PDB file of C-alpha atoms in Angstrom:
ATOM      1  CA  MET A  23      12.556  12.152  59.391  1.00 42.00           C
ATOM      2  CA  ILE A  24      14.287  11.150  56.678  1.00 53.00           C
ATOM      3  CA  SER A  25      16.613  13.340  54.827  1.00 60.00           C
ATOM      4  CA  PRO A  26      18.388  11.773  51.931  1.00 80.00           C
ATOM      5  CA  GLU A  27      21.880  11.912  51.565  1.00 89.00           C
ATOM      6  CA  PRO A  28      23.404  11.813  47.629  1.00 93.00           C
ATOM      7  CA  PRO A  29      23.158   8.290  46.836  1.00 93.00           C
ATOM      8  CA  TYR A  30      27.123   7.599  45.240  1.00 94.00           C
ATOM      9  CA  LEU A  31      30.079   9.967  45.162  1.00 94.00           C
ATOM     10  CA  PRO A  32      30.977  12.588  42.306  1.00 97.00           C
ATOM     11  CA  ARG A  33      32.424  11.453  39.927  1.00 96.00           C
ATOM     12  CA  ILE A  34      35.376  12.806  37.852  1.00 97.00           C
ATOM     13  CA  VAL A  35      34.228  12.366  34.235  1.00 96.00           C
ATOM     14  CA  GLU A  36      37.481  14.197  32.660  1.00 96.00           C
ATOM     15  CA  GLU A  37      40.617  15.995  33.866  1.00 97.00           C
ATOM     16  CA  CYS A  38      42.990  18.393  32.694  1.00 96.00           C
ATOM     17  CA  GLN A  39      45.494  20.933  34.167  1.00 96.00           C
ATOM     18  CA  ASP A  40      43.054  23.256  33.394  1.00 98.00           C
ATOM     19  CA  TYR A  41      39.517  22.219  34.336  1.00 98.00           C
ATOM     20  CA  LEU A  42      37.875  18.702  35.121  1.00 98.00           C
ATOM     21  CA  ILE A  43      34.375  17.883  34.459  1.00 98.00           C
ATOM     22  CA  VAL A  44      32.612  16.322  37.847  1.00 98.00           C
ATOM     23  CA  ASP A  45      28.910  14.056  37.630  1.00 98.00           C
ATOM     24  CA  LYS A  46      27.374  15.458  40.779  1.00 98.00           C
ATOM     25  CA  PRO A  47      24.794  12.854  42.355  1.00 97.00           C
ATOM     26  CA  PRO A  48      21.178  14.328  44.005  1.00 96.00           C
ATOM     27  CA  PHE A  49      21.384  15.085  47.304  1.00 94.00           C
ATOM     28  CA  LEU A  50      24.538  18.175  47.370  1.00 95.00           C
ATOM     29  CA  LEU A  51      24.905  21.385  46.883  1.00 95.00           C
ATOM     30  CA  SER A  52      27.565  22.809  43.664  1.00 95.00           C
ATOM     31  CA  HIS A  53      28.369  25.681  46.172  1.00 87.00           C
ATOM     32  CA  PRO A  54      27.705  26.721  50.088  1.00 78.00           C
ATOM     33  CA  THR A  55      25.807  29.358  50.161  1.00 69.00           C
ATOM     34  CA  ARG A  56      24.855  31.831  53.200  1.00 63.00           C
ATOM     35  CA  LYS A  57      21.233  29.779  53.270  1.00 62.00           C
ATOM     36  CA  LYS A  58      22.533  26.943  52.141  1.00 59.00           C
ATOM     37  CA  LYS A  59      25.451  25.090  54.309  1.00 62.00           C
ATOM     38  CA  GLY A  60      26.696  21.605  53.968  1.00 71.00           C
ATOM     39  CA  PRO A  61      28.359  19.120  51.711  1.00 87.00           C
ATOM     40  CA  SER A  62      29.261  20.703  48.211  1.00 94.00           C
ATOM     41  CA  ILE A  63      31.079  19.786  44.888  1.00 96.00           C
ATOM     42  CA  LEU A  64      33.359  22.852  45.771  1.00 95.00           C
ATOM     43  CA  GLU A  65      34.089  21.649  49.248  1.00 94.00           C
ATOM     44  CA  TRP A  66      34.733  18.060  47.799  1.00 96.00           C
ATOM     45  CA  LEU A  67      37.344  19.086  45.569  1.00 96.00           C
ATOM     46  CA  GLN A  68      39.579  21.608  48.107  1.00 94.00           C
ATOM     47  CA  ASN A  69      39.506  18.437  50.116  1.00 95.00           C
ATOM     48  CA  LEU A  70      41.297  16.485  46.972  1.00 94.00           C
ATOM     49  CA  ASN A  71      43.364  18.925  46.283  1.00 95.00           C
ATOM     50  CA  PRO A  72      43.321  21.856  48.510  1.00 95.00           C
ATOM     51  CA  ALA A  73      46.297  23.684  46.740  1.00 96.00           C
ATOM     52  CA  ILE A  74      44.680  24.654  43.355  1.00 97.00           C
ATOM     53  CA  PRO A  75      41.740  27.537  43.225  1.00 96.00           C
ATOM     54  CA  PHE A  76      38.562  25.396  41.675  1.00 97.00           C
ATOM     55  CA  LYS A  77      35.772  27.787  40.439  1.00 96.00           C
ATOM     56  CA  LEU A  78      32.438  26.909  39.487  1.00 96.00           C
ATOM     57  CA  ILE A  79      32.023  27.569  36.095  1.00 96.00           C
ATOM     58  CA  HIS A  80      27.704  27.041  36.505  1.00 95.00           C
ATOM     59  CA  ARG A  81      25.709  25.513  38.962  1.00 94.00           C
ATOM     60  CA  LEU A  82      23.160  22.363  39.374  1.00 96.00           C
ATOM     61  CA  ASP A  83      20.334  22.401  41.959  1.00 94.00           C
ATOM     62  CA  ARG A  84      20.995  20.614  45.244  1.00 94.00           C
ATOM     63  CA  GLU A  85      18.501  18.055  44.068  1.00 96.00           C
ATOM     64  CA  THR A  86      19.815  17.822  39.947  1.00 98.00           C
ATOM     65  CA  SER A  87      22.314  15.292  38.910  1.00 98.00           C
ATOM     66  CA  GLY A  88      24.748  15.523  36.026  1.00 97.00           C
ATOM     67  CA  LEU A  89      27.782  17.262  34.647  1.00 97.00           C
ATOM     68  CA  LEU A  90      29.326  20.755  35.793  1.00 98.00           C
ATOM     69  CA  VAL A  91      32.848  21.541  34.446  1.00 98.00           C
ATOM     70  CA  VAL A  92      35.206  23.735  36.957  1.00 98.00           C
ATOM     71  CA  ALA A  93      38.061  25.920  36.040  1.00 98.00           C
ATOM     72  CA  LYS A  94      41.662  24.673  38.367  1.00 98.00           C
ATOM     73  CA  ASN A  95      43.204  28.052  37.871  1.00 97.00           C
ATOM     74  CA  SER A  96      41.926  32.225  37.057  1.00 97.00           C
ATOM     75  CA  ALA A  97      42.722  31.815  33.453  1.00 97.00           C
ATOM     76  CA  ALA A  98      40.200  28.602  32.328  1.00 97.00           C
ATOM     77  CA  ALA A  99      37.227  30.289  34.460  1.00 97.00           C
ATOM     78  CA  ALA A 100      37.758  33.791  32.515  1.00 97.00           C
ATOM     79  CA  TYR A 101      37.957  31.877  29.430  1.00 96.00           C
ATOM     80  CA  PHE A 102      34.680  29.707  30.458  1.00 96.00           C
ATOM     81  CA  GLY A 103      33.172  33.061  31.507  1.00 95.00           C
ATOM     82  CA  ARG A 104      33.430  34.480  27.913  1.00 95.00           C
ATOM     83  CA  GLN A 105      32.339  31.052  26.884  1.00 94.00           C
ATOM     84  CA  MET A 106      28.738  31.333  28.756  1.00 92.00           C
ATOM     85  CA  GLU A 107      28.308  35.068  27.890  1.00 91.00           C
ATOM     86  CA  LYS A 108      28.296  33.650  24.299  1.00 91.00           C
ATOM     87  CA  ARG A 109      26.490  30.929  24.781  1.00 90.00           C
ATOM     88  CA  LEU A 110      29.015  28.063  23.874  1.00 92.00           C
ATOM     89  CA  ILE A 111      28.650  26.253  26.396  1.00 95.00           C
ATOM     90  CA  GLN A 112      25.602  23.756  25.460  1.00 94.00           C
ATOM     91  CA  LYS A 113      24.054  21.982  28.142  1.00 95.00           C
ATOM     92  CA  GLY A 114      20.990  19.329  27.410  1.00 95.00           C
ATOM     93  CA  TYR A 115      19.014  17.495  30.397  1.00 96.00           C
ATOM     94  CA  LEU A 116      16.485  14.472  30.757  1.00 95.00           C
ATOM     95  CA  ALA A 117      13.973  15.085  32.806  1.00 96.00           C
ATOM     96  CA  ILE A 118      10.744  13.475  33.882  1.00 96.00           C
ATOM     97  CA  SER A 119       7.980  15.195  34.018  1.00 97.00           C
ATOM     98  CA  TRP A 120       4.124  14.345  35.364  1.00 97.00           C
ATOM     99  CA  GLY A 121       1.326  13.599  32.288  1.00 95.00           C
ATOM    100  CA  GLU A 122       1.681  12.781  28.899  1.00 93.00           C
ATOM    101  CA  LEU A 123       3.370  15.409  26.404  1.00 92.00           C
ATOM    102  CA  LYS A 124       1.783  14.295  22.939  1.00 89.00           C
ATOM    103  CA  ALA A 125       4.155  16.650  20.840  1.00 90.00           C
ATOM    104  CA  ASP A 126       7.564  15.777  18.771  1.00 90.00           C
ATOM    105  CA  TYR A 127       8.674  19.988  19.774  1.00 94.00           C
ATOM    106  CA  LEU A 128       7.817  22.767  22.501  1.00 96.00           C
ATOM    107  CA  LYS A 129       9.452  25.966  22.601  1.00 97.00           C
ATOM    108  CA  ILE A 130       8.862  27.957  25.499  1.00 97.00           C
ATOM    109  CA  GLU A 131       9.628  31.656  25.467  1.00 96.00           C
ATOM    110  CA  ALA A 132       9.016  33.641  28.694  1.00 93.00           C
ATOM    111  CA  PRO A 133      10.376  36.225  30.469  1.00 94.00           C
ATOM    112  CA  LEU A 134      10.951  34.735  34.773  1.00 95.00           C
ATOM    113  CA  GLY A 135      12.149  36.562  37.281  1.00 92.00           C
ATOM    114  CA  TYR A 136      11.670  36.122  41.117  1.00 90.00           C
ATOM    115  CA  LEU A 137       7.838  36.124  42.785  1.00 86.00           C
ATOM    116  CA  GLY A 138       8.608  37.992  45.613  1.00 73.00           C
ATOM    117  CA  GLY A 139       5.166  39.317  47.346  1.00 61.00           C
ATOM    118  CA  ALA A 140       3.565  37.717  44.752  1.00 62.00           C
ATOM    119  CA  LYS A 141       0.063  37.091  46.496  1.00 61.00           C
ATOM    120  CA  GLY A 142       0.045  33.215  47.792  1.00 62.00           C
ATOM    121  CA  ASN A 143       3.807  33.014  47.480  1.00 65.00           C
ATOM    122  CA  GLU A 144       5.903  32.639  50.606  1.00 70.00           C
ATOM    123  CA  ILE A 145       8.905  31.121  49.193  1.00 78.00           C
ATOM    124  CA  VAL A 146      11.994  33.706  48.686  1.00 74.00           C
ATOM    125  CA  ILE A 147      13.791  32.151  45.921  1.00 84.00           C
ATOM    126  CA  ARG A 148      10.563  31.079  43.673  1.00 87.00           C
ATOM    127  CA  GLN A 149      10.848  32.363  40.090  1.00 91.00           C
ATOM    128  CA  GLY A 150       7.910  32.178  37.683  1.00 90.00           C
ATOM    129  CA  ILE A 151       6.695  34.405  34.698  1.00 92.00           C
ATOM    130  CA  VAL A 152       6.580  38.247  35.674  1.00 90.00           C
ATOM    131  CA  PRO A 153       6.680  41.039  33.062  1.00 87.00           C
ATOM    132  CA  HIS A 154       9.724  42.531  33.811  1.00 87.00           C
ATOM    133  CA  GLY A 155      11.944  39.211  34.019  1.00 92.00           C
ATOM    134  CA  THR A 156      14.816  37.592  32.067  1.00 92.00           C
ATOM    135  CA  GLN A 157      13.364  36.457  28.493  1.00 93.00           C
ATOM    136  CA  SER A 158      14.307  32.975  29.049  1.00 96.00           C
ATOM    137  CA  VAL A 159      14.144  30.240  26.703  1.00 97.00           C
ATOM    138  CA  THR A 160      13.751  26.569  26.762  1.00 97.00           C
ATOM    139  CA  GLU A 161      13.111  23.653  23.952  1.00 96.00           C
ATOM    140  CA  ILE A 162      11.598  20.680  25.212  1.00 96.00           C
ATOM    141  CA  TYR A 163      11.690  17.016  22.838  1.00 94.00           C
ATOM    142  CA  PRO A 164       9.589  14.498  24.379  1.00 92.00           C
ATOM    143  CA  LEU A 165      10.699  10.949  23.907  1.00 89.00           C
ATOM    144  CA  GLY A 166       7.693   9.046  25.137  1.00 86.00           C
ATOM    145  CA  HIS A 167       5.123   8.803  27.572  1.00 88.00           C
ATOM    146  CA  GLY A 168       3.268   6.043  29.250  1.00 87.00           C
ATOM    147  CA  GLY A 169       1.272   5.695  32.684  1.00 89.00           C
ATOM    148  CA  GLY A 170       0.393  10.024  32.950  1.00 92.00           C
ATOM    149  CA  TYR A 171       4.545  10.845  32.915  1.00 94.00           C
ATOM    150  CA  SER A 172       6.525  11.760  30.166  1.00 93.00           C
ATOM    151  CA  LEU A 173      10.640  11.400  29.440  1.00 93.00           C
ATOM    152  CA  LEU A 174      12.075  14.595  27.791  1.00 94.00           C
ATOM    153  CA  TRP A 175      14.925  15.636  26.412  1.00 94.00           C
ATOM    154  CA  VAL A 176      15.231  19.673  27.372  1.00 96.00           C
ATOM    155  CA  ARG A 177      17.844  22.216  25.983  1.00 95.00           C
ATOM    156  CA  PRO A 178      18.059  25.467  28.319  1.00 96.00           C
ATOM    157  CA  LEU A 179      19.281  28.372  25.175  1.00 95.00           C
ATOM    158  CA  THR A 180      19.308  30.447  28.501  1.00 94.00           C
ATOM    159  CA  GLY A 181      20.598  30.092  32.327  1.00 91.00           C
ATOM    160  CA  LYS A 182      18.459  31.606  34.291  1.00 93.00           C
ATOM    161  CA  LEU A 183      17.412  30.109  38.032  1.00 92.00           C
ATOM    162  CA  HIS A 184      15.345  27.460  38.193  1.00 96.00           C
ATOM    163  CA  GLN A 185      14.598  27.633  34.465  1.00 97.00           C
ATOM    164  CA  ILE A 186      13.621  24.131  33.220  1.00 98.00           C
ATOM    165  CA  ARG A 187      11.546  23.252  35.848  1.00 97.00           C
ATOM    166  CA  VAL A 188       9.576  26.827  36.205  1.00 97.00           C
ATOM    167  CA  HIS A 189       8.837  26.713  32.104  1.00 97.00           C
ATOM    168  CA  LEU A 190       7.431  22.829  32.330  1.00 98.00           C
ATOM    169  CA  SER A 191       5.491  23.928  35.481  1.00 96.00           C
ATOM    170  CA  THR A 192       4.385  26.713  33.434  1.00 95.00           C
ATOM    171  CA  ILE A 193       2.423  24.223  30.538  1.00 96.00           C
ATOM    172  CA  ARG A 194       1.147  21.897  33.537  1.00 96.00           C
ATOM    173  CA  HIS A 195       3.780  19.266  33.013  1.00 97.00           C
ATOM    174  CA  PRO A 196       6.333  19.988  36.347  1.00 98.00           C
ATOM    175  CA  VAL A 197       9.640  17.475  36.528  1.00 98.00           C
ATOM    176  CA  VAL A 198       8.302  14.392  39.051  1.00 98.00           C
ATOM    177  CA  GLY A 199       9.045  15.282  42.505  1.00 97.00           C
ATOM    178  CA  ASP A 200      10.077  18.869  42.574  1.00 97.00           C
ATOM    179  CA  LYS A 201       8.615  20.456  45.628  1.00 96.00           C
ATOM    180  CA  LEU A 202       8.993  23.622  44.606  1.00 95.00           C
ATOM    181  CA  TYR A 203       6.923  24.029  41.346  1.00 96.00           C
ATOM    182  CA  GLY A 204       4.890  20.879  41.449  1.00 94.00           C
ATOM    183  CA  PRO A 205       1.705  19.853  43.039  1.00 92.00           C
ATOM    184  CA  ASN A 206       2.161  21.506  46.501  1.00 92.00           C
ATOM    185  CA  PRO A 207       4.323  24.414  46.686  1.00 89.00           C
ATOM    186  CA  SER A 208       4.433  24.420  50.585  1.00 88.00           C
ATOM    187  CA  PHE A 209       6.307  21.145  50.788  1.00 92.00           C
ATOM    188  CA  PHE A 210       9.094  22.905  50.006  1.00 91.00           C
ATOM    189  CA  LEU A 211       9.052  24.351  53.354  1.00 87.00           C
ATOM    190  CA  GLU A 212       7.762  21.658  54.831  1.00 89.00           C
ATOM    191  CA  PHE A 213      10.787  19.758  53.687  1.00 90.00           C
ATOM    192  CA  ALA A 214      13.506  22.081  54.735  1.00 84.00           C
ATOM    193  CA  LYS A 215      11.986  21.834  58.486  1.00 87.00           C
ATOM    194  CA  ARG A 216      11.265  17.778  58.626  1.00 87.00           C
ATOM    195  CA  GLY A 217      12.799  16.442  56.098  1.00 88.00           C
ATOM    196  CA  TRP A 218      11.449  13.790  53.506  1.00 89.00           C
ATOM    197  CA  THR A 219       7.933  12.660  54.555  1.00 91.00           C
ATOM    198  CA  GLU A 220       5.502   9.619  54.102  1.00 92.00           C
ATOM    199  CA  GLU A 221       2.719  12.297  52.701  1.00 93.00           C
ATOM    200  CA  MET A 222       5.067  13.903  50.469  1.00 93.00           C
ATOM    201  CA  GLU A 223       6.199  10.385  49.252  1.00 93.00           C
ATOM    202  CA  LYS A 224       2.467   9.569  48.432  1.00 95.00           C
ATOM    203  CA  VAL A 225       2.254  12.907  45.997  1.00 96.00           C
ATOM    204  CA  LEU A 226       5.836  13.621  44.790  1.00 96.00           C
ATOM    205  CA  LEU A 227       6.805  10.477  44.413  1.00 95.00           C
ATOM    206  CA  LEU A 228      10.457  10.831  44.546  1.00 96.00           C
ATOM    207  CA  PRO A 229      12.314  12.574  47.026  1.00 95.00           C
ATOM    208  CA  ARG A 230      14.041  14.048  44.952  1.00 96.00           C
ATOM    209  CA  HIS A 231      13.137  16.267  41.126  1.00 97.00           C
ATOM    210  CA  ALA A 232      13.575  14.301  38.192  1.00 98.00           C
ATOM    211  CA  LEU A 233      15.905  16.260  36.350  1.00 98.00           C
ATOM    212  CA  HIS A 234      19.783  15.123  35.448  1.00 97.00           C
ATOM    213  CA  ALA A 235      22.503  17.376  33.358  1.00 97.00           C
ATOM    214  CA  ALA A 236      23.056  14.457  30.907  1.00 95.00           C
ATOM    215  CA  TYR A 237      25.133  16.564  28.053  1.00 95.00           C
ATOM    216  CA  LEU A 238      27.780  18.977  28.309  1.00 96.00           C
ATOM    217  CA  SER A 239      30.219  20.781  25.182  1.00 95.00           C
ATOM    218  CA  PHE A 240      32.305  23.482  25.169  1.00 95.00           C
ATOM    219  CA  PHE A 241      35.035  24.512  23.217  1.00 93.00           C
ATOM    220  CA  TRP A 242      38.894  24.093  24.148  1.00 94.00           C
ATOM    221  CA  LYS A 243      41.627  25.187  22.091  1.00 90.00           C
ATOM    222  CA  GLY A 244      40.151  24.752  19.116  1.00 90.00           C
ATOM    223  CA  GLU A 245      38.615  21.645  19.675  1.00 94.00           C
ATOM    224  CA  LYS A 246      34.915  21.107  20.605  1.00 94.00           C
ATOM    225  CA  LYS A 247      34.608  18.888  23.867  1.00 95.00           C
ATOM    226  CA  GLN A 248      31.504  16.575  24.720  1.00 94.00           C
ATOM    227  CA  PHE A 249      30.420  15.291  27.809  1.00 95.00           C
ATOM    228  CA  TYR A 250      28.014  12.376  28.203  1.00 93.00           C
ATOM    229  CA  SER A 251      26.484  11.256  31.894  1.00 93.00           C
ATOM    230  CA  PRO A 252      23.773   8.678  31.498  1.00 90.00           C
ATOM    231  CA  LEU A 253      20.365   8.429  33.784  1.00 90.00           C
ATOM    232  CA  PRO A 254      21.060   7.886  37.311  1.00 94.00           C
ATOM    233  CA  GLU A 255      20.020   4.293  38.644  1.00 94.00           C
ATOM    234  CA  ASP A 256      16.737   5.931  40.563  1.00 95.00           C
ATOM    235  CA  LEU A 257      15.106   7.624  37.729  1.00 94.00           C
ATOM    236  CA  LYS A 258      16.112   4.693  35.815  1.00 91.00           C
ATOM    237  CA  LYS A 259      14.069   2.908  38.403  1.00 92.00           C
ATOM    238  CA  PHE A 260      11.128   5.239  38.402  1.00 93.00           C
ATOM    239  CA  LEU A 261      10.810   4.479  34.411  1.00 89.00           C
ATOM    240  CA  GLY A 262      10.930   1.128  34.830  1.00 86.00           C
ATOM    241  CA  LEU A 263       7.727   0.938  37.010  1.00 85.00           C
ATOM    242  CA  VAL A 264       5.805   3.528  34.659  1.00 83.00           C
ATOM    243  CA  GLN A 265       3.526   1.317  32.176  1.00 68.00           C
ATOM    244  CA  ASN A 266       4.341   2.028  28.813  1.00 67.00           C
ATOM    245  CA  LEU A 267       8.256   3.762  29.708  1.00 66.00           C
ATOM    246  CA  SER A 268       9.918   1.122  31.154  1.00 52.00           C
ATOM    247  CA  LYS A 269      10.882   0.099  27.326  1.00 54.00           C
ATOM    248  CA  LEU A 270      11.228   3.695  26.388  1.00 60.00           C
ATOM    249  CA  GLN A 271      13.733   4.065  23.621  1.00 61.00           C
ATOM    250  CA  LEU A 272      15.372   7.172  23.581  1.00 65.00           C
ATOM    251  CA  ASN A 273      13.816   8.606  20.347  1.00 68.00           C
ATOM    252  CA  ASN A 274      11.630  11.651  18.408  1.00 78.00           C
ATOM    253  CA  PRO A 275      11.448  12.008  15.359  1.00 77.00           C
ATOM    254  CA  ILE A 276      12.787  15.549  14.948  1.00 79.00           C
ATOM    255  CA  LEU A 277      15.938  14.690  16.125  1.00 78.00           C
ATOM    256  CA  ALA A 278      16.733  11.717  13.614  1.00 72.00           C
ATOM    257  CA  ASN A 279      18.757  13.020  11.608  1.00 69.00           C
ATOM    258  CA  ASP A 280      19.911  16.197  14.282  1.00 70.00           C
ATOM    259  CA  PRO A 281      23.358  16.037  16.254  1.00 70.00           C
ATOM    260  CA  TRP A 282      21.478  16.036  19.402  1.00 70.00           C
ATOM    261  CA  GLY A 283      19.632  12.263  18.060  1.00 72.00           C
ATOM    262  CA  LYS A 284      23.474  10.961  18.307  1.00 72.00           C
ATOM    263  CA  ILE A 285      23.753  12.409  21.749  1.00 74.00           C
ATOM    264  CA  LEU A 286      20.714  10.585  22.926  1.00 73.00           C
ATOM    265  CA  LYS A 287      22.090   7.763  21.859  1.00 71.00           C
ATOM    266  CA  GLU A 288      25.216   7.718  23.692  1.00 70.00           C
ATOM    267  CA  LEU A 289      22.614   8.521  26.791  1.00 70.00           C
ATOM    268  CA  ALA A 290      20.796   5.195  26.024  1.00 61.00           C
TER     269      ALA A 290
END
């Protein structure tokens, strides 16, 4: 049994007296819960400075890498909370999906919620499209495709649990490596019991889902703050092995004259 460990340490991108931005590696919890215990970003920060009451403003799934904003005091936490409510904190993700998505733009609007006792669902936390769920909106800008895969720029306009992964699975382009919303959801339970196995490697290809929180912006004291995190080495390596994706330029005609186009250049 092989249980993957974070391939690199968390990185503080920027820090001031009120907040900091952390670049989280995969296989590290954002915040421990009753059901999920283990090393976390919050624990790592508290070990760095036990005197600061760090508070995560949002979270990333354990296997998702990328940017998180963390408040260092209650006033900053309340300020960021108001921005979250008004959807003033913007996020952008890079994702590698199965299937060649041959489009310039897709907008997915679908109500999401827990599947609970739905037929065939054994996993309590699994999300899906449910009639009375929370309306969720995701914008997808394909950047290129080849060899049976696509590289996507994804903007979640809402913040539902597992939103990007569920929406991509719904259109039959699940995130590569996704144990829960990929080709075989039973891998999620098996992984929890046995860790990473050869069978999973053959089917899932990657030990974690290929989703990276690459961009984060918000307003602070009247100024727009923007942060970037390039694609991590494990996902770069995977792209390099895929025919027609190894030399892909981060590009999309719709984004050419859009502020998000400039963001992609920062990530190239």
